Amino acid sequence: MAEAQLQQFLEKVRQLQAFVALSEADPALRQALRDCNDHHQVVSLARRCGFEIGRRWGEQENPAAGDDNLLAGSCPAAGTEETRLLLEGPDLRLERIHSCDYANPDHFWYDQEEHEWVVLLRGSATVRFADEPEARQLTAGDSLWISAHRAHRLERTDPAPGSVWLALFSKAACAD
């Protein structure tokens, strides 16, 4: 581990320890922490208390810019997504999607003409399929195959620095 990464890790541990100590001393904060339903709510609560505990191991704050770096670039505004077309052919399209604290509107479901394979490169997200009782919790490295016309929706992505996706769309029939 490089010294800079070690210092980043130790600083996160210090911030976590301070946040824990504060929550043990403040009953209202402890209750607010107890009321959190997911990682993002905990990170947001910690941020309101002055602690930055959200960056995951190995994440750079803002990687070097460049079209060939899929993690580069600033985070879009909260509640939005930015899509960049990377490759397009007669039967496929490859996109980079950067989501920031984003969710589809209530009662909205995608019903796509194309099949989609998606991989989450950074952050986390919650995806719901209409034909499944529970939403799926995704973290960096997770991928999904979404057949054409399979109703799905995005229920949540990370706040800044956001969630970064790689999505491959295809019109060709594929084995499920």
PDB file of C-alpha atoms in Angstrom:
ATOM      1  CA  MET A   1       0.000   0.000   0.000  1.00  0.00           C
ATOM      2  CA  ALA A   2       1.392   3.396  -0.947  1.00  0.00           C
ATOM      3  CA  GLU A   3       1.827   5.955   1.810  1.00  0.00           C
ATOM      4  CA  ALA A   4      -0.906   8.198   0.355  1.00  0.00           C
ATOM      5  CA  GLN A   5      -3.396   5.312   0.390  1.00  0.00           C
ATOM      6  CA  LEU A   6      -2.386   4.418   3.935  1.00  0.00           C
ATOM      7  CA  GLN A   7      -2.965   8.006   5.067  1.00  0.00           C
ATOM      8  CA  GLN A   8      -6.350   8.064   3.292  1.00  0.00           C
ATOM      9  CA  PHE A   9      -7.328   4.819   5.030  1.00  0.00           C
ATOM     10  CA  LEU A  10      -6.173   6.013   8.456  1.00  0.00           C
ATOM     11  CA  GLU A  11      -8.041   9.309   8.059  1.00  0.00           C
ATOM     12  CA  LYS A  12     -11.259   7.459   7.253  1.00  0.00           C
ATOM     13  CA  VAL A  13     -10.779   5.258  10.335  1.00  0.00           C
ATOM     14  CA  ARG A  14     -10.212   8.390  12.478  1.00  0.00           C
ATOM     15  CA  GLN A  15     -13.384   9.995  11.094  1.00  0.00           C
ATOM     16  CA  LEU A  16     -15.384   6.814  11.719  1.00  0.00           C
ATOM     17  CA  GLN A  17     -14.069   6.589  15.284  1.00  0.00           C
ATOM     18  CA  ALA A  18     -14.964  10.227  15.959  1.00  0.00           C
ATOM     19  CA  PHE A  19     -18.441   9.735  14.483  1.00  0.00           C
ATOM     20  CA  VAL A  20     -18.984   6.651  16.669  1.00  0.00           C
ATOM     21  CA  ALA A  21     -17.811   8.532  19.775  1.00  0.00           C
ATOM     22  CA  LEU A  22     -20.160  11.419  19.008  1.00  0.00           C
ATOM     23  CA  SER A  23     -23.101   9.055  18.450  1.00  0.00           C
ATOM     24  CA  GLU A  24     -22.398   7.347  21.782  1.00  0.00           C
ATOM     25  CA  ALA A  25     -22.384  10.718  23.581  1.00  0.00           C
ATOM     26  CA  ASP A  26     -25.447  12.202  21.834  1.00  0.00           C
ATOM     27  CA  PRO A  27     -28.711  10.238  22.233  1.00  0.00           C
ATOM     28  CA  ALA A  28     -30.428  12.190  19.423  1.00  0.00           C
ATOM     29  CA  LEU A  29     -27.611  11.379  17.007  1.00  0.00           C
ATOM     30  CA  ARG A  30     -27.686   7.747  18.111  1.00  0.00           C
ATOM     31  CA  GLN A  31     -31.420   7.608  17.370  1.00  0.00           C
ATOM     32  CA  ALA A  32     -30.887   9.300  13.991  1.00  0.00           C
ATOM     33  CA  LEU A  33     -28.235   6.689  13.211  1.00  0.00           C
ATOM     34  CA  ARG A  34     -30.593   3.907  14.302  1.00  0.00           C
ATOM     35  CA  ASP A  35     -33.250   5.326  11.939  1.00  0.00           C
ATOM     36  CA  CYS A  36     -30.944   5.083   8.907  1.00  0.00           C
ATOM     37  CA  ASN A  37     -32.031   2.418   6.425  1.00  0.00           C
ATOM     38  CA  ASP A  38     -28.918   2.189   4.279  1.00  0.00           C
ATOM     39  CA  HIS A  39     -25.291   3.162   3.831  1.00  0.00           C
ATOM     40  CA  HIS A  40     -26.185   6.410   2.049  1.00  0.00           C
ATOM     41  CA  GLN A  41     -28.286   7.691   4.903  1.00  0.00           C
ATOM     42  CA  VAL A  42     -25.441   6.961   7.336  1.00  0.00           C
ATOM     43  CA  VAL A  43     -22.928   8.770   5.099  1.00  0.00           C
ATOM     44  CA  SER A  44     -25.299  11.732   4.762  1.00  0.00           C
ATOM     45  CA  LEU A  45     -25.865  11.902   8.526  1.00  0.00           C
ATOM     46  CA  ALA A  46     -22.107  11.752   9.144  1.00  0.00           C
ATOM     47  CA  ARG A  47     -21.540  14.517   6.576  1.00  0.00           C
ATOM     48  CA  ARG A  48     -24.073  16.756   8.379  1.00  0.00           C
ATOM     49  CA  CYS A  49     -21.991  16.217  11.506  1.00  0.00           C
ATOM     50  CA  GLY A  50     -18.787  17.198   9.687  1.00  0.00           C
ATOM     51  CA  PHE A  51     -17.411  13.720   8.901  1.00  0.00           C
ATOM     52  CA  GLU A  52     -16.510  12.409   5.438  1.00  0.00           C
ATOM     53  CA  ILE A  53     -16.812   8.634   5.619  1.00  0.00           C
ATOM     54  CA  GLY A  54     -18.361   7.884   2.224  1.00  0.00           C
ATOM     55  CA  ARG A  55     -15.408   7.381  -0.085  1.00  0.00           C
ATOM     56  CA  ARG A  56     -14.707   3.700  -0.612  1.00  0.00           C
ATOM     57  CA  TRP A  57     -11.302   2.082  -0.607  1.00  0.00           C
ATOM     58  CA  GLY A  58      -9.301   2.981  -3.690  1.00  0.00           C
ATOM     59  CA  GLU A  59     -11.693   5.670  -4.928  1.00  0.00           C
ATOM     60  CA  GLN A  60      -9.978   8.820  -6.017  1.00  0.00           C
ATOM     61  CA  GLU A  61     -11.743  12.098  -5.325  1.00  0.00           C
ATOM     62  CA  ASN A  62     -11.543  13.146  -8.969  1.00  0.00           C
ATOM     63  CA  PRO A  63      -9.506  10.898 -11.297  1.00  0.00           C
ATOM     64  CA  ALA A  64      -7.452  12.524 -14.030  1.00  0.00           C
ATOM     65  CA  ALA A  65      -9.697  13.771 -16.783  1.00  0.00           C
ATOM     66  CA  GLY A  66      -9.692  12.090 -20.154  1.00  0.00           C
ATOM     67  CA  ASP A  67     -12.105  10.388 -22.487  1.00  0.00           C
ATOM     68  CA  ASP A  68     -10.401   7.041 -21.942  1.00  0.00           C
ATOM     69  CA  ASN A  69     -10.844   7.086 -18.140  1.00  0.00           C
ATOM     70  CA  LEU A  70     -14.355   5.837 -17.336  1.00  0.00           C
ATOM     71  CA  LEU A  71     -14.181   7.190 -13.776  1.00  0.00           C
ATOM     72  CA  ALA A  72     -12.935  10.662 -14.704  1.00  0.00           C
ATOM     73  CA  GLY A  73     -15.005  13.805 -14.644  1.00  0.00           C
ATOM     74  CA  SER A  74     -16.973  15.770 -12.151  1.00  0.00           C
ATOM     75  CA  CYS A  75     -20.155  14.475 -10.617  1.00  0.00           C
ATOM     76  CA  PRO A  76     -23.396  15.648 -12.247  1.00  0.00           C
ATOM     77  CA  ALA A  77     -25.843  17.708 -10.207  1.00  0.00           C
ATOM     78  CA  ALA A  78     -27.705  15.840  -7.484  1.00  0.00           C
ATOM     79  CA  GLY A  79     -30.825  14.152  -8.804  1.00  0.00           C
ATOM     80  CA  THR A  80     -29.484  13.821 -12.359  1.00  0.00           C
ATOM     81  CA  GLU A  81     -27.662  11.464 -14.690  1.00  0.00           C
ATOM     82  CA  GLU A  82     -25.204  12.174 -17.492  1.00  0.00           C
ATOM     83  CA  THR A  83     -24.815   9.727 -20.371  1.00  0.00           C
ATOM     84  CA  ARG A  84     -21.858   9.569 -22.738  1.00  0.00           C
ATOM     85  CA  LEU A  85     -22.005   7.448 -25.876  1.00  0.00           C
ATOM     86  CA  LEU A  86     -18.785   5.424 -26.105  1.00  0.00           C
ATOM     87  CA  LEU A  87     -19.482   3.138 -29.062  1.00  0.00           C
ATOM     88  CA  GLU A  88     -22.351   2.584 -31.474  1.00  0.00           C
ATOM     89  CA  GLY A  89     -22.972   0.027 -34.187  1.00  0.00           C
ATOM     90  CA  PRO A  90     -25.964  -1.286 -36.112  1.00  0.00           C
ATOM     91  CA  ASP A  91     -26.959  -3.681 -33.319  1.00  0.00           C
ATOM     92  CA  LEU A  92     -25.300  -2.308 -30.186  1.00  0.00           C
ATOM     93  CA  ARG A  93     -24.624   0.807 -28.182  1.00  0.00           C
ATOM     94  CA  LEU A  94     -22.163   1.248 -25.306  1.00  0.00           C
ATOM     95  CA  GLU A  95     -22.740   4.081 -22.833  1.00  0.00           C
ATOM     96  CA  ARG A  96     -21.112   5.453 -19.720  1.00  0.00           C
ATOM     97  CA  ILE A  97     -23.747   6.683 -17.270  1.00  0.00           C
ATOM     98  CA  HIS A  98     -22.884   8.832 -14.248  1.00  0.00           C
ATOM     99  CA  SER A  99     -25.758   9.044 -11.749  1.00  0.00           C
ATOM    100  CA  CYS A 100     -25.759  11.327  -8.716  1.00  0.00           C
ATOM    101  CA  ASP A 101     -28.316  10.795  -5.952  1.00  0.00           C
ATOM    102  CA  TYR A 102     -30.712   9.771  -8.714  1.00  0.00           C
ATOM    103  CA  ALA A 103     -33.931   7.765  -8.814  1.00  0.00           C
ATOM    104  CA  ASN A 104     -36.610   7.297 -11.437  1.00  0.00           C
ATOM    105  CA  PRO A 105     -39.877   9.104 -10.705  1.00  0.00           C
ATOM    106  CA  ASP A 106     -42.435   7.155  -8.678  1.00  0.00           C
ATOM    107  CA  HIS A 107     -44.440   4.700 -10.769  1.00  0.00           C
ATOM    108  CA  PHE A 108     -42.012   4.997 -13.733  1.00  0.00           C
ATOM    109  CA  TRP A 109     -40.813   1.720 -15.285  1.00  0.00           C
ATOM    110  CA  TYR A 110     -38.384   1.245 -18.161  1.00  0.00           C
ATOM    111  CA  ASP A 111     -39.794  -0.880 -20.994  1.00  0.00           C
ATOM    112  CA  GLN A 112     -36.927  -0.997 -23.462  1.00  0.00           C
ATOM    113  CA  GLU A 113     -36.847  -2.350 -27.003  1.00  0.00           C
ATOM    114  CA  GLU A 114     -33.236  -3.446 -26.437  1.00  0.00           C
ATOM    115  CA  HIS A 115     -31.539  -5.953 -24.170  1.00  0.00           C
ATOM    116  CA  GLU A 116     -29.196  -4.317 -21.670  1.00  0.00           C
ATOM    117  CA  TRP A 117     -26.142  -5.532 -19.817  1.00  0.00           C
ATOM    118  CA  VAL A 118     -25.022  -3.085 -17.153  1.00  0.00           C
ATOM    119  CA  VAL A 119     -22.070  -3.118 -14.755  1.00  0.00           C
ATOM    120  CA  LEU A 120     -21.635  -0.723 -11.854  1.00  0.00           C
ATOM    121  CA  LEU A 121     -18.065   0.602 -11.916  1.00  0.00           C
ATOM    122  CA  ARG A 122     -18.266   2.933  -8.909  1.00  0.00           C
ATOM    123  CA  GLY A 123     -20.696   3.479  -6.076  1.00  0.00           C
ATOM    124  CA  SER A 124     -23.863   1.581  -5.349  1.00  0.00           C
ATOM    125  CA  ALA A 125     -27.462   1.543  -6.495  1.00  0.00           C
ATOM    126  CA  THR A 126     -30.847  -0.044  -5.960  1.00  0.00           C
ATOM    127  CA  VAL A 127     -32.631  -1.517  -8.981  1.00  0.00           C
ATOM    128  CA  ARG A 128     -36.143  -2.944  -8.865  1.00  0.00           C
ATOM    129  CA  PHE A 129     -37.695  -5.342 -11.364  1.00  0.00           C
ATOM    130  CA  ALA A 130     -41.485  -5.435 -11.657  1.00  0.00           C
ATOM    131  CA  ASP A 131     -41.425  -9.250 -11.595  1.00  0.00           C
ATOM    132  CA  GLU A 132     -39.367  -9.559  -8.376  1.00  0.00           C
ATOM    133  CA  PRO A 133     -40.622  -8.950  -4.827  1.00  0.00           C
ATOM    134  CA  GLU A 134     -37.420  -7.312  -3.555  1.00  0.00           C
ATOM    135  CA  ALA A 135     -35.192  -4.629  -5.016  1.00  0.00           C
ATOM    136  CA  ARG A 136     -31.597  -5.554  -5.827  1.00  0.00           C
ATOM    137  CA  GLN A 137     -28.771  -3.790  -3.998  1.00  0.00           C
ATOM    138  CA  LEU A 138     -25.762  -3.333  -6.282  1.00  0.00           C
ATOM    139  CA  THR A 139     -22.210  -2.360  -5.411  1.00  0.00           C
ATOM    140  CA  ALA A 140     -19.164  -1.700  -7.575  1.00  0.00           C
ATOM    141  CA  GLY A 141     -18.444  -4.690  -9.775  1.00  0.00           C
ATOM    142  CA  ASP A 142     -22.020  -6.029  -9.845  1.00  0.00           C
ATOM    143  CA  SER A 143     -23.648  -6.549 -13.225  1.00  0.00           C
ATOM    144  CA  LEU A 144     -27.146  -7.260 -14.483  1.00  0.00           C
ATOM    145  CA  TRP A 145     -28.647  -8.668 -17.664  1.00  0.00           C
ATOM    146  CA  ILE A 146     -31.967  -7.009 -18.457  1.00  0.00           C
ATOM    147  CA  SER A 147     -33.946  -8.602 -21.273  1.00  0.00           C
ATOM    148  CA  ALA A 148     -35.856  -6.358 -23.651  1.00  0.00           C
ATOM    149  CA  HIS A 149     -39.275  -5.363 -22.252  1.00  0.00           C
ATOM    150  CA  ARG A 150     -38.436  -6.502 -18.718  1.00  0.00           C
ATOM    151  CA  ALA A 151     -39.892  -3.720 -16.589  1.00  0.00           C
ATOM    152  CA  HIS A 152     -37.347  -2.208 -14.211  1.00  0.00           C
ATOM    153  CA  ARG A 153     -36.585   1.032 -12.442  1.00  0.00           C
ATOM    154  CA  LEU A 154     -33.705   2.740 -10.665  1.00  0.00           C
ATOM    155  CA  GLU A 155     -34.660   3.462  -7.075  1.00  0.00           C
ATOM    156  CA  ARG A 156     -31.435   5.014  -5.801  1.00  0.00           C
ATOM    157  CA  THR A 157     -27.846   5.833  -6.641  1.00  0.00           C
ATOM    158  CA  ASP A 158     -25.064   7.286  -4.528  1.00  0.00           C
ATOM    159  CA  PRO A 159     -24.774  10.971  -3.741  1.00  0.00           C
ATOM    160  CA  ALA A 160     -21.534  12.664  -4.847  1.00  0.00           C
ATOM    161  CA  PRO A 161     -19.198  11.349  -6.144  1.00  0.00           C
ATOM    162  CA  GLY A 162     -22.092   9.350  -7.577  1.00  0.00           C
ATOM    163  CA  SER A 163     -22.477   5.981  -9.257  1.00  0.00           C
ATOM    164  CA  VAL A 164     -20.781   5.214 -12.573  1.00  0.00           C
ATOM    165  CA  TRP A 165     -22.248   2.593 -14.914  1.00  0.00           C
ATOM    166  CA  LEU A 166     -21.183   0.958 -18.134  1.00  0.00           C
ATOM    167  CA  ALA A 167     -24.249  -0.079 -20.147  1.00  0.00           C
ATOM    168  CA  LEU A 168     -24.267  -2.201 -23.281  1.00  0.00           C
ATOM    169  CA  PHE A 169     -27.532  -2.181 -25.255  1.00  0.00           C
ATOM    170  CA  SER A 170     -28.232  -4.764 -27.956  1.00  0.00           C
ATOM    171  CA  LYS A 171     -31.173  -5.459 -30.249  1.00  0.00           C
ATOM    172  CA  ALA A 172     -30.014  -9.008 -30.987  1.00  0.00           C
ATOM    173  CA  ALA A 173     -31.780 -11.864 -29.288  1.00  0.00           C
ATOM    174  CA  CYS A 174     -29.595 -13.376 -26.607  1.00  0.00           C
ATOM    175  CA  ALA A 175     -29.931 -16.428 -24.418  1.00  0.00           C
ATOM    176  CA  ASP A 176     -31.231 -15.472 -20.990  1.00  0.00           C
TER     177      ASP A 176
END
